[in-house]
């Protein structure tokens, strides 16, 4: 462990992973409480279309991913409020069309084709300091919105009908919540990739919900769980490569650790109930 921490590149990716965990835990708590994991999954895959478009037009992949994910958030958000049936089909279309457009845009992009695997399943080990700065900026934006509007977001998550009856503008708040989820997903693309982002966004929050009494404690615990899984995945990936020559990206390991934590939390809850 000390050997890894002495490496400049490992220090960089560890900071990036911990910063991404903040957005992941905070917004993940809203996503789980509001039960919009499937909608957020569509945003994660739509973001991949933005990555492909960014290579086609020559802009930063993070910018393209954020733009695509935000547009998808508005489309799905408006549909969720108005469609009484067929929403699951729309989410599936957003999911698949985003992935398809990403592949098409990359194929049309001039020059050398980028490694799509790094965006599908993460490539945190190669994340530059510019990515760390972007994630830090997104964290500030997300936390600022949460500090300002948390009581309203909480009302939308738990009792939207009552909130609307008391004059709370629930539709704009719901769209804002989806937009924050889209930004959180963008921070996770380098950590675990577009395919696995929804897992890291929801699994730590679902684990935290089993032990937290309210939404704020759930956020804090979800951030801690996400940070622990991200750190553990990075060290495990580095250790496997150094000790056994097995090269496994940290992204899948992070999600597997989160899933293992969720399973163990279920066992712990049952044992506590029997005691």
PDB file of C-alpha atoms in Angstrom:
ATOM      1  CA  UNK A   1       0.000   0.000   0.000  1.00  0.00           C
ATOM      2  CA  UNK A   2       2.761   2.440   0.923  1.00  0.00           C
ATOM      3  CA  UNK A   3       4.547   1.600  -2.313  1.00  0.00           C
ATOM      4  CA  UNK A   4       1.486   2.518  -4.362  1.00  0.00           C
ATOM      5  CA  UNK A   5       0.906   5.760  -2.466  1.00  0.00           C
ATOM      6  CA  UNK A   6       4.451   6.862  -3.258  1.00  0.00           C
ATOM      7  CA  UNK A   7       3.696   6.833  -6.992  1.00  0.00           C
ATOM      8  CA  UNK A   8       2.586  10.213  -8.419  1.00  0.00           C
ATOM      9  CA  UNK A   9       0.119   8.651 -10.871  1.00  0.00           C
ATOM     10  CA  UNK A  10      -1.519   6.634  -8.080  1.00  0.00           C
ATOM     11  CA  UNK A  11      -1.862   9.726  -5.915  1.00  0.00           C
ATOM     12  CA  UNK A  12      -3.571  11.476  -8.816  1.00  0.00           C
ATOM     13  CA  UNK A  13      -6.071   8.718  -9.535  1.00  0.00           C
ATOM     14  CA  UNK A  14      -6.806   8.235  -5.836  1.00  0.00           C
ATOM     15  CA  UNK A  15      -7.703  11.917  -5.498  1.00  0.00           C
ATOM     16  CA  UNK A  16      -9.874  11.658  -8.618  1.00  0.00           C
ATOM     17  CA  UNK A  17     -11.657   8.596  -7.280  1.00  0.00           C
ATOM     18  CA  UNK A  18     -12.321  10.172  -3.898  1.00  0.00           C
ATOM     19  CA  UNK A  19     -13.674  13.345  -5.492  1.00  0.00           C
ATOM     20  CA  UNK A  20     -15.959  11.317  -7.745  1.00  0.00           C
ATOM     21  CA  UNK A  21     -17.180   9.440  -4.666  1.00  0.00           C
ATOM     22  CA  UNK A  22     -18.563  12.671  -3.225  1.00  0.00           C
ATOM     23  CA  UNK A  23     -20.883  13.294  -6.170  1.00  0.00           C
ATOM     24  CA  UNK A  24     -21.657   9.596  -6.400  1.00  0.00           C
ATOM     25  CA  UNK A  25     -22.743   9.240  -2.774  1.00  0.00           C
ATOM     26  CA  UNK A  26     -24.730  12.456  -2.505  1.00  0.00           C
ATOM     27  CA  UNK A  27     -26.684  12.121  -5.749  1.00  0.00           C
ATOM     28  CA  UNK A  28     -26.917   8.355  -5.419  1.00  0.00           C
ATOM     29  CA  UNK A  29     -28.921   8.847  -2.223  1.00  0.00           C
ATOM     30  CA  UNK A  30     -31.473  10.938  -4.130  1.00  0.00           C
ATOM     31  CA  UNK A  31     -31.573   8.426  -6.988  1.00  0.00           C
ATOM     32  CA  UNK A  32     -32.270   5.508  -4.656  1.00  0.00           C
ATOM     33  CA  UNK A  33     -34.775   7.436  -2.530  1.00  0.00           C
ATOM     34  CA  UNK A  34     -36.708   8.660  -5.593  1.00  0.00           C
ATOM     35  CA  UNK A  35     -36.419   5.228  -7.261  1.00  0.00           C
ATOM     36  CA  UNK A  36     -35.100   6.561 -10.558  1.00  0.00           C
ATOM     37  CA  UNK A  37     -32.220   4.127 -11.009  1.00  0.00           C
ATOM     38  CA  UNK A  38     -33.506   3.003 -14.408  1.00  0.00           C
ATOM     39  CA  UNK A  39     -33.789   6.605 -15.597  1.00  0.00           C
ATOM     40  CA  UNK A  40     -30.255   7.289 -14.394  1.00  0.00           C
ATOM     41  CA  UNK A  41     -29.048   4.182 -16.227  1.00  0.00           C
ATOM     42  CA  UNK A  42     -30.373   5.659 -19.448  1.00  0.00           C
ATOM     43  CA  UNK A  43     -28.451   8.868 -18.754  1.00  0.00           C
ATOM     44  CA  UNK A  44     -25.241   6.926 -18.175  1.00  0.00           C
ATOM     45  CA  UNK A  45     -25.441   5.239 -21.557  1.00  0.00           C
ATOM     46  CA  UNK A  46     -26.577   8.425 -23.291  1.00  0.00           C
ATOM     47  CA  UNK A  47     -23.412  10.096 -22.001  1.00  0.00           C
ATOM     48  CA  UNK A  48     -21.397   7.685 -24.119  1.00  0.00           C
ATOM     49  CA  UNK A  49     -22.991   9.252 -27.199  1.00  0.00           C
ATOM     50  CA  UNK A  50     -21.565  12.566 -26.058  1.00  0.00           C
ATOM     51  CA  UNK A  51     -18.108  11.033 -25.780  1.00  0.00           C
ATOM     52  CA  UNK A  52     -18.324   9.902 -29.406  1.00  0.00           C
ATOM     53  CA  UNK A  53     -19.611  13.296 -30.571  1.00  0.00           C
ATOM     54  CA  UNK A  54     -16.757  15.065 -28.803  1.00  0.00           C
ATOM     55  CA  UNK A  55     -14.231  13.069 -30.829  1.00  0.00           C
ATOM     56  CA  UNK A  56     -16.111  13.855 -34.027  1.00  0.00           C
ATOM     57  CA  UNK A  57     -16.177  17.630 -33.473  1.00  0.00           C
ATOM     58  CA  UNK A  58     -12.884  17.881 -31.591  1.00  0.00           C
ATOM     59  CA  UNK A  59     -13.930  18.926 -28.077  1.00  0.00           C
ATOM     60  CA  UNK A  60     -13.138  17.475 -24.667  1.00  0.00           C
ATOM     61  CA  UNK A  61     -14.881  14.116 -24.064  1.00  0.00           C
ATOM     62  CA  UNK A  62     -16.105  15.230 -20.633  1.00  0.00           C
ATOM     63  CA  UNK A  63     -17.846  18.234 -22.191  1.00  0.00           C
ATOM     64  CA  UNK A  64     -19.556  16.089 -24.793  1.00  0.00           C
ATOM     65  CA  UNK A  65     -20.625  13.536 -22.201  1.00  0.00           C
ATOM     66  CA  UNK A  66     -22.055  16.237 -19.940  1.00  0.00           C
ATOM     67  CA  UNK A  67     -23.966  17.877 -22.785  1.00  0.00           C
ATOM     68  CA  UNK A  68     -25.466  14.625 -24.029  1.00  0.00           C
ATOM     69  CA  UNK A  69     -26.363  13.461 -20.528  1.00  0.00           C
ATOM     70  CA  UNK A  70     -28.049  16.768 -19.672  1.00  0.00           C
ATOM     71  CA  UNK A  71     -30.130  16.717 -22.865  1.00  0.00           C
ATOM     72  CA  UNK A  72     -31.115  13.117 -22.155  1.00  0.00           C
ATOM     73  CA  UNK A  73     -32.056  14.122 -18.597  1.00  0.00           C
ATOM     74  CA  UNK A  74     -34.450  16.780 -19.884  1.00  0.00           C
ATOM     75  CA  UNK A  75     -35.995  14.438 -22.461  1.00  0.00           C
ATOM     76  CA  UNK A  76     -36.507  11.582 -20.026  1.00  0.00           C
ATOM     77  CA  UNK A  77     -37.598  13.943 -17.252  1.00  0.00           C
ATOM     78  CA  UNK A  78     -40.323  15.572 -19.340  1.00  0.00           C
ATOM     79  CA  UNK A  79     -41.454  12.143 -20.542  1.00  0.00           C
ATOM     80  CA  UNK A  80     -41.599  10.770 -17.005  1.00  0.00           C
ATOM     81  CA  UNK A  81     -43.988  13.541 -16.005  1.00  0.00           C
ATOM     82  CA  UNK A  82     -46.310  13.131 -18.971  1.00  0.00           C
ATOM     83  CA  UNK A  83     -46.255   9.528 -20.186  1.00  0.00           C
ATOM     84  CA  UNK A  84     -48.600   7.153 -18.394  1.00  0.00           C
ATOM     85  CA  UNK A  85     -47.312   4.187 -20.357  1.00  0.00           C
ATOM     86  CA  UNK A  86     -44.339   3.351 -22.507  1.00  0.00           C
ATOM     87  CA  UNK A  87     -41.786   5.110 -20.311  1.00  0.00           C
ATOM     88  CA  UNK A  88     -39.735   1.943 -19.934  1.00  0.00           C
ATOM     89  CA  UNK A  89     -39.517   1.691 -23.730  1.00  0.00           C
ATOM     90  CA  UNK A  90     -38.360   5.314 -23.969  1.00  0.00           C
ATOM     91  CA  UNK A  91     -35.660   4.737 -21.363  1.00  0.00           C
ATOM     92  CA  UNK A  92     -34.496   1.678 -23.282  1.00  0.00           C
ATOM     93  CA  UNK A  93     -34.335   3.736 -26.480  1.00  0.00           C
ATOM     94  CA  UNK A  94     -32.313   6.481 -24.801  1.00  0.00           C
ATOM     95  CA  UNK A  95     -30.066   3.779 -23.372  1.00  0.00           C
ATOM     96  CA  UNK A  96     -29.418   2.024 -26.696  1.00  0.00           C
ATOM     97  CA  UNK A  97     -29.433   5.084 -28.974  1.00  0.00           C
ATOM     98  CA  UNK A  98     -26.824   6.811 -26.810  1.00  0.00           C
ATOM     99  CA  UNK A  99     -24.503   3.822 -27.082  1.00  0.00           C
ATOM    100  CA  UNK A 100     -25.134   3.442 -30.820  1.00  0.00           C
ATOM    101  CA  UNK A 101     -24.493   7.114 -31.540  1.00  0.00           C
ATOM    102  CA  UNK A 102     -21.261   6.963 -29.574  1.00  0.00           C
ATOM    103  CA  UNK A 103     -19.953   4.127 -31.740  1.00  0.00           C
ATOM    104  CA  UNK A 104     -21.103   5.819 -34.969  1.00  0.00           C
ATOM    105  CA  UNK A 105     -19.562   9.178 -34.061  1.00  0.00           C
ATOM    106  CA  UNK A 106     -16.250   7.565 -33.167  1.00  0.00           C
ATOM    107  CA  UNK A 107     -16.256   5.647 -36.462  1.00  0.00           C
ATOM    108  CA  UNK A 108     -16.810   8.919 -38.354  1.00  0.00           C
ATOM    109  CA  UNK A 109     -14.176  10.847 -36.405  1.00  0.00           C
ATOM    110  CA  UNK A 110     -11.002  11.651 -38.356  1.00  0.00           C
ATOM    111  CA  UNK A 111      -7.641  10.287 -37.324  1.00  0.00           C
ATOM    112  CA  UNK A 112      -6.842   7.493 -34.924  1.00  0.00           C
ATOM    113  CA  UNK A 113      -9.871   5.878 -33.289  1.00  0.00           C
ATOM    114  CA  UNK A 114      -9.841   6.193 -29.480  1.00  0.00           C
ATOM    115  CA  UNK A 115     -10.014   3.235 -27.144  1.00  0.00           C
ATOM    116  CA  UNK A 116     -13.736   2.893 -26.442  1.00  0.00           C
ATOM    117  CA  UNK A 117     -13.140   0.371 -23.674  1.00  0.00           C
ATOM    118  CA  UNK A 118     -11.739   3.137 -21.487  1.00  0.00           C
ATOM    119  CA  UNK A 119     -15.066   4.991 -21.649  1.00  0.00           C
ATOM    120  CA  UNK A 120     -17.240   1.897 -21.434  1.00  0.00           C
ATOM    121  CA  UNK A 121     -15.531   0.363 -18.403  1.00  0.00           C
ATOM    122  CA  UNK A 122     -13.357   3.165 -17.038  1.00  0.00           C
ATOM    123  CA  UNK A 123      -9.689   4.104 -17.261  1.00  0.00           C
ATOM    124  CA  UNK A 124      -8.994   5.922 -14.023  1.00  0.00           C
ATOM    125  CA  UNK A 125      -5.323   4.917 -13.982  1.00  0.00           C
ATOM    126  CA  UNK A 126      -4.721   7.171 -16.995  1.00  0.00           C
ATOM    127  CA  UNK A 127      -6.791  10.131 -15.794  1.00  0.00           C
ATOM    128  CA  UNK A 128      -4.841  13.429 -16.053  1.00  0.00           C
ATOM    129  CA  UNK A 129      -4.904  16.267 -13.544  1.00  0.00           C
ATOM    130  CA  UNK A 130      -7.291  18.114 -15.852  1.00  0.00           C
ATOM    131  CA  UNK A 131      -9.866  15.393 -15.163  1.00  0.00           C
ATOM    132  CA  UNK A 132      -9.313  15.819 -11.425  1.00  0.00           C
ATOM    133  CA  UNK A 133      -9.978  19.551 -11.803  1.00  0.00           C
ATOM    134  CA  UNK A 134     -13.177  18.916 -13.772  1.00  0.00           C
ATOM    135  CA  UNK A 135     -14.458  16.460 -11.162  1.00  0.00           C
ATOM    136  CA  UNK A 136     -13.672  18.943  -8.390  1.00  0.00           C
ATOM    137  CA  UNK A 137     -15.618  21.625 -10.256  1.00  0.00           C
ATOM    138  CA  UNK A 138     -18.592  19.310 -10.757  1.00  0.00           C
ATOM    139  CA  UNK A 139     -18.483  18.421  -7.058  1.00  0.00           C
ATOM    140  CA  UNK A 140     -18.683  22.100  -6.145  1.00  0.00           C
ATOM    141  CA  UNK A 141     -21.643  22.630  -8.490  1.00  0.00           C
ATOM    142  CA  UNK A 142     -23.478  19.544  -7.237  1.00  0.00           C
ATOM    143  CA  UNK A 143     -22.870  20.258  -3.547  1.00  0.00           C
ATOM    144  CA  UNK A 144     -23.869  23.889  -4.021  1.00  0.00           C
ATOM    145  CA  UNK A 145     -27.193  22.856  -5.537  1.00  0.00           C
ATOM    146  CA  UNK A 146     -27.769  20.317  -2.771  1.00  0.00           C
ATOM    147  CA  UNK A 147     -27.046  22.851  -0.021  1.00  0.00           C
ATOM    148  CA  UNK A 148     -29.477  25.337  -1.569  1.00  0.00           C
ATOM    149  CA  UNK A 149     -32.309  23.002  -2.505  1.00  0.00           C
ATOM    150  CA  UNK A 150     -32.003  19.909  -0.303  1.00  0.00           C
ATOM    151  CA  UNK A 151     -35.346  20.369   1.533  1.00  0.00           C
ATOM    152  CA  UNK A 152     -37.136  20.635  -1.807  1.00  0.00           C
ATOM    153  CA  UNK A 153     -35.279  17.673  -3.315  1.00  0.00           C
ATOM    154  CA  UNK A 154     -36.168  15.668  -0.219  1.00  0.00           C
ATOM    155  CA  UNK A 155     -39.840  16.567  -0.624  1.00  0.00           C
ATOM    156  CA  UNK A 156     -39.760  15.485  -4.271  1.00  0.00           C
ATOM    157  CA  UNK A 157     -38.143  12.192  -3.289  1.00  0.00           C
ATOM    158  CA  UNK A 158     -40.496  11.184  -0.483  1.00  0.00           C
ATOM    159  CA  UNK A 159     -43.868  12.939  -0.877  1.00  0.00           C
ATOM    160  CA  UNK A 160     -44.094  14.684  -4.212  1.00  0.00           C
ATOM    161  CA  UNK A 161     -47.891  14.972  -4.223  1.00  0.00           C
ATOM    162  CA  UNK A 162     -47.944  16.762  -0.867  1.00  0.00           C
ATOM    163  CA  UNK A 163     -45.080  19.009  -1.936  1.00  0.00           C
ATOM    164  CA  UNK A 164     -46.956  19.967  -5.094  1.00  0.00           C
ATOM    165  CA  UNK A 165     -50.115  20.654  -3.091  1.00  0.00           C
ATOM    166  CA  UNK A 166     -48.174  23.074  -0.874  1.00  0.00           C
ATOM    167  CA  UNK A 167     -46.906  25.023  -3.869  1.00  0.00           C
ATOM    168  CA  UNK A 168     -43.475  23.470  -4.335  1.00  0.00           C
ATOM    169  CA  UNK A 169     -42.497  23.514  -8.055  1.00  0.00           C
ATOM    170  CA  UNK A 170     -41.974  19.771  -8.254  1.00  0.00           C
ATOM    171  CA  UNK A 171     -41.425  19.446 -12.007  1.00  0.00           C
ATOM    172  CA  UNK A 172     -38.472  21.886 -12.240  1.00  0.00           C
ATOM    173  CA  UNK A 173     -37.003  20.321  -9.110  1.00  0.00           C
ATOM    174  CA  UNK A 174     -37.325  16.825 -10.547  1.00  0.00           C
ATOM    175  CA  UNK A 175     -35.629  17.954 -13.763  1.00  0.00           C
ATOM    176  CA  UNK A 176     -32.883  19.600 -11.705  1.00  0.00           C
ATOM    177  CA  UNK A 177     -32.430  16.352  -9.793  1.00  0.00           C
ATOM    178  CA  UNK A 178     -32.031  14.426 -13.042  1.00  0.00           C
ATOM    179  CA  UNK A 179     -29.555  17.037 -14.268  1.00  0.00           C
ATOM    180  CA  UNK A 180     -27.487  16.554 -11.105  1.00  0.00           C
ATOM    181  CA  UNK A 181     -27.634  12.798 -11.642  1.00  0.00           C
ATOM    182  CA  UNK A 182     -26.351  13.358 -15.178  1.00  0.00           C
ATOM    183  CA  UNK A 183     -23.410  15.403 -13.877  1.00  0.00           C
ATOM    184  CA  UNK A 184     -22.636  12.790 -11.231  1.00  0.00           C
ATOM    185  CA  UNK A 185     -22.601  10.120 -13.925  1.00  0.00           C
ATOM    186  CA  UNK A 186     -20.139  12.182 -15.959  1.00  0.00           C
ATOM    187  CA  UNK A 187     -17.743  12.202 -12.989  1.00  0.00           C
ATOM    188  CA  UNK A 188     -17.930   8.387 -12.913  1.00  0.00           C
ATOM    189  CA  UNK A 189     -17.160   7.724 -16.590  1.00  0.00           C
ATOM    190  CA  UNK A 190     -13.416   7.661 -15.966  1.00  0.00           C
ATOM    191  CA  UNK A 191     -13.814   5.749 -12.704  1.00  0.00           C
ATOM    192  CA  UNK A 192     -15.979   2.822 -13.837  1.00  0.00           C
ATOM    193  CA  UNK A 193     -17.130   3.717 -17.366  1.00  0.00           C
ATOM    194  CA  UNK A 194     -20.551   4.410 -18.872  1.00  0.00           C
ATOM    195  CA  UNK A 195     -21.667   0.793 -18.601  1.00  0.00           C
ATOM    196  CA  UNK A 196     -20.948   0.443 -14.873  1.00  0.00           C
ATOM    197  CA  UNK A 197     -21.633   4.025 -13.727  1.00  0.00           C
ATOM    198  CA  UNK A 198     -25.196   3.330 -12.643  1.00  0.00           C
ATOM    199  CA  UNK A 199     -23.949   0.504 -10.422  1.00  0.00           C
ATOM    200  CA  UNK A 200     -21.592   2.747  -8.481  1.00  0.00           C
ATOM    201  CA  UNK A 201     -24.245   5.468  -8.317  1.00  0.00           C
ATOM    202  CA  UNK A 202     -26.880   3.219  -6.746  1.00  0.00           C
ATOM    203  CA  UNK A 203     -25.235   0.293  -4.914  1.00  0.00           C
ATOM    204  CA  UNK A 204     -23.438   2.327  -2.183  1.00  0.00           C
ATOM    205  CA  UNK A 205     -26.591   4.394  -1.628  1.00  0.00           C
ATOM    206  CA  UNK A 206     -28.734   1.256  -1.425  1.00  0.00           C
ATOM    207  CA  UNK A 207     -26.305  -0.156   1.131  1.00  0.00           C
ATOM    208  CA  UNK A 208     -26.341   3.066   3.138  1.00  0.00           C
ATOM    209  CA  UNK A 209     -30.149   3.119   3.217  1.00  0.00           C
ATOM    210  CA  UNK A 210     -30.111  -0.077   5.296  1.00  0.00           C
ATOM    211  CA  UNK A 211     -28.308   1.674   8.149  1.00  0.00           C
ATOM    212  CA  UNK A 212     -29.193   5.387   7.858  1.00  0.00           C
ATOM    213  CA  UNK A 213     -32.203   6.974   9.569  1.00  0.00           C
ATOM    214  CA  UNK A 214     -32.630   9.852   7.133  1.00  0.00           C
ATOM    215  CA  UNK A 215     -31.528  11.172   3.775  1.00  0.00           C
ATOM    216  CA  UNK A 216     -28.604  13.243   5.055  1.00  0.00           C
ATOM    217  CA  UNK A 217     -27.023  10.393   7.058  1.00  0.00           C
ATOM    218  CA  UNK A 218     -27.644   8.190   4.040  1.00  0.00           C
ATOM    219  CA  UNK A 219     -25.658  10.620   1.875  1.00  0.00           C
ATOM    220  CA  UNK A 220     -22.726  10.710   4.283  1.00  0.00           C
ATOM    221  CA  UNK A 221     -22.626   6.941   4.588  1.00  0.00           C
ATOM    222  CA  UNK A 222     -23.004   6.473   0.825  1.00  0.00           C
ATOM    223  CA  UNK A 223     -20.043   8.799   0.197  1.00  0.00           C
ATOM    224  CA  UNK A 224     -17.955   6.819   2.697  1.00  0.00           C
ATOM    225  CA  UNK A 225     -18.924   3.485   1.118  1.00  0.00           C
ATOM    226  CA  UNK A 226     -18.252   4.771  -2.385  1.00  0.00           C
ATOM    227  CA  UNK A 227     -14.868   6.146  -1.315  1.00  0.00           C
ATOM    228  CA  UNK A 228     -13.962   2.847   0.355  1.00  0.00           C
ATOM    229  CA  UNK A 229     -14.936   0.837  -2.731  1.00  0.00           C
ATOM    230  CA  UNK A 230     -13.076   3.184  -5.072  1.00  0.00           C
ATOM    231  CA  UNK A 231      -9.945   3.109  -2.925  1.00  0.00           C
ATOM    232  CA  UNK A 232     -10.162  -0.652  -2.516  1.00  0.00           C
ATOM    233  CA  UNK A 233     -10.633  -1.173  -6.244  1.00  0.00           C
ATOM    234  CA  UNK A 234      -7.590   0.937  -7.046  1.00  0.00           C
ATOM    235  CA  UNK A 235      -5.347  -0.869  -4.567  1.00  0.00           C
ATOM    236  CA  UNK A 236      -6.663  -4.253  -5.669  1.00  0.00           C
ATOM    237  CA  UNK A 237      -6.044  -3.467  -9.333  1.00  0.00           C
ATOM    238  CA  UNK A 238      -2.519  -2.263  -8.567  1.00  0.00           C
ATOM    239  CA  UNK A 239      -1.779  -5.227  -6.299  1.00  0.00           C
ATOM    240  CA  UNK A 240      -2.965  -7.817  -8.815  1.00  0.00           C
ATOM    241  CA  UNK A 241      -0.797  -6.259 -11.511  1.00  0.00           C
ATOM    242  CA  UNK A 242       2.299  -5.957  -9.332  1.00  0.00           C
ATOM    243  CA  UNK A 243       2.114  -9.265  -7.472  1.00  0.00           C
ATOM    244  CA  UNK A 244       0.551 -11.614  -9.985  1.00  0.00           C
ATOM    245  CA  UNK A 245       0.886  -9.882 -13.355  1.00  0.00           C
ATOM    246  CA  UNK A 246      -2.907  -9.855 -13.745  1.00  0.00           C
ATOM    247  CA  UNK A 247      -4.095  -6.653 -15.402  1.00  0.00           C
ATOM    248  CA  UNK A 248      -7.676  -5.845 -14.403  1.00  0.00           C
ATOM    249  CA  UNK A 249      -9.006  -2.272 -14.692  1.00  0.00           C
ATOM    250  CA  UNK A 250     -10.078  -0.797 -11.353  1.00  0.00           C
ATOM    251  CA  UNK A 251     -13.595   0.066 -12.590  1.00  0.00           C
ATOM    252  CA  UNK A 252     -15.084  -3.451 -12.531  1.00  0.00           C
ATOM    253  CA  UNK A 253     -13.308  -4.183  -9.247  1.00  0.00           C
ATOM    254  CA  UNK A 254     -14.840  -1.067  -7.681  1.00  0.00           C
ATOM    255  CA  UNK A 255     -18.357  -2.160  -8.650  1.00  0.00           C
ATOM    256  CA  UNK A 256     -17.741  -5.734  -7.489  1.00  0.00           C
ATOM    257  CA  UNK A 257     -16.561  -4.469  -4.102  1.00  0.00           C
ATOM    258  CA  UNK A 258     -19.688  -2.315  -3.847  1.00  0.00           C
ATOM    259  CA  UNK A 259     -21.868  -5.314  -4.693  1.00  0.00           C
ATOM    260  CA  UNK A 260     -20.053  -7.448  -2.116  1.00  0.00           C
ATOM    261  CA  UNK A 261     -20.616  -4.739   0.471  1.00  0.00           C
ATOM    262  CA  UNK A 262     -24.317  -4.663  -0.359  1.00  0.00           C
ATOM    263  CA  UNK A 263     -24.569  -8.434   0.042  1.00  0.00           C
ATOM    264  CA  UNK A 264     -22.713  -8.364   3.361  1.00  0.00           C
ATOM    265  CA  UNK A 265     -24.915  -5.538   4.600  1.00  0.00           C
ATOM    266  CA  UNK A 266     -27.958  -7.706   3.947  1.00  0.00           C
ATOM    267  CA  UNK A 267     -26.456 -10.469   6.056  1.00  0.00           C
ATOM    268  CA  UNK A 268     -25.627  -7.970   8.806  1.00  0.00           C
ATOM    269  CA  UNK A 269     -29.182  -6.606   8.834  1.00  0.00           C
ATOM    270  CA  UNK A 270     -30.646 -10.111   9.160  1.00  0.00           C
ATOM    271  CA  UNK A 271     -28.266 -11.043  11.954  1.00  0.00           C
ATOM    272  CA  UNK A 272     -29.094  -7.844  13.801  1.00  0.00           C
ATOM    273  CA  UNK A 273     -32.823  -8.534  13.419  1.00  0.00           C
ATOM    274  CA  UNK A 274     -32.410 -12.006  14.935  1.00  0.00           C
ATOM    275  CA  UNK A 275     -30.321 -10.783  17.861  1.00  0.00           C
TER     276      UNK A 275
END
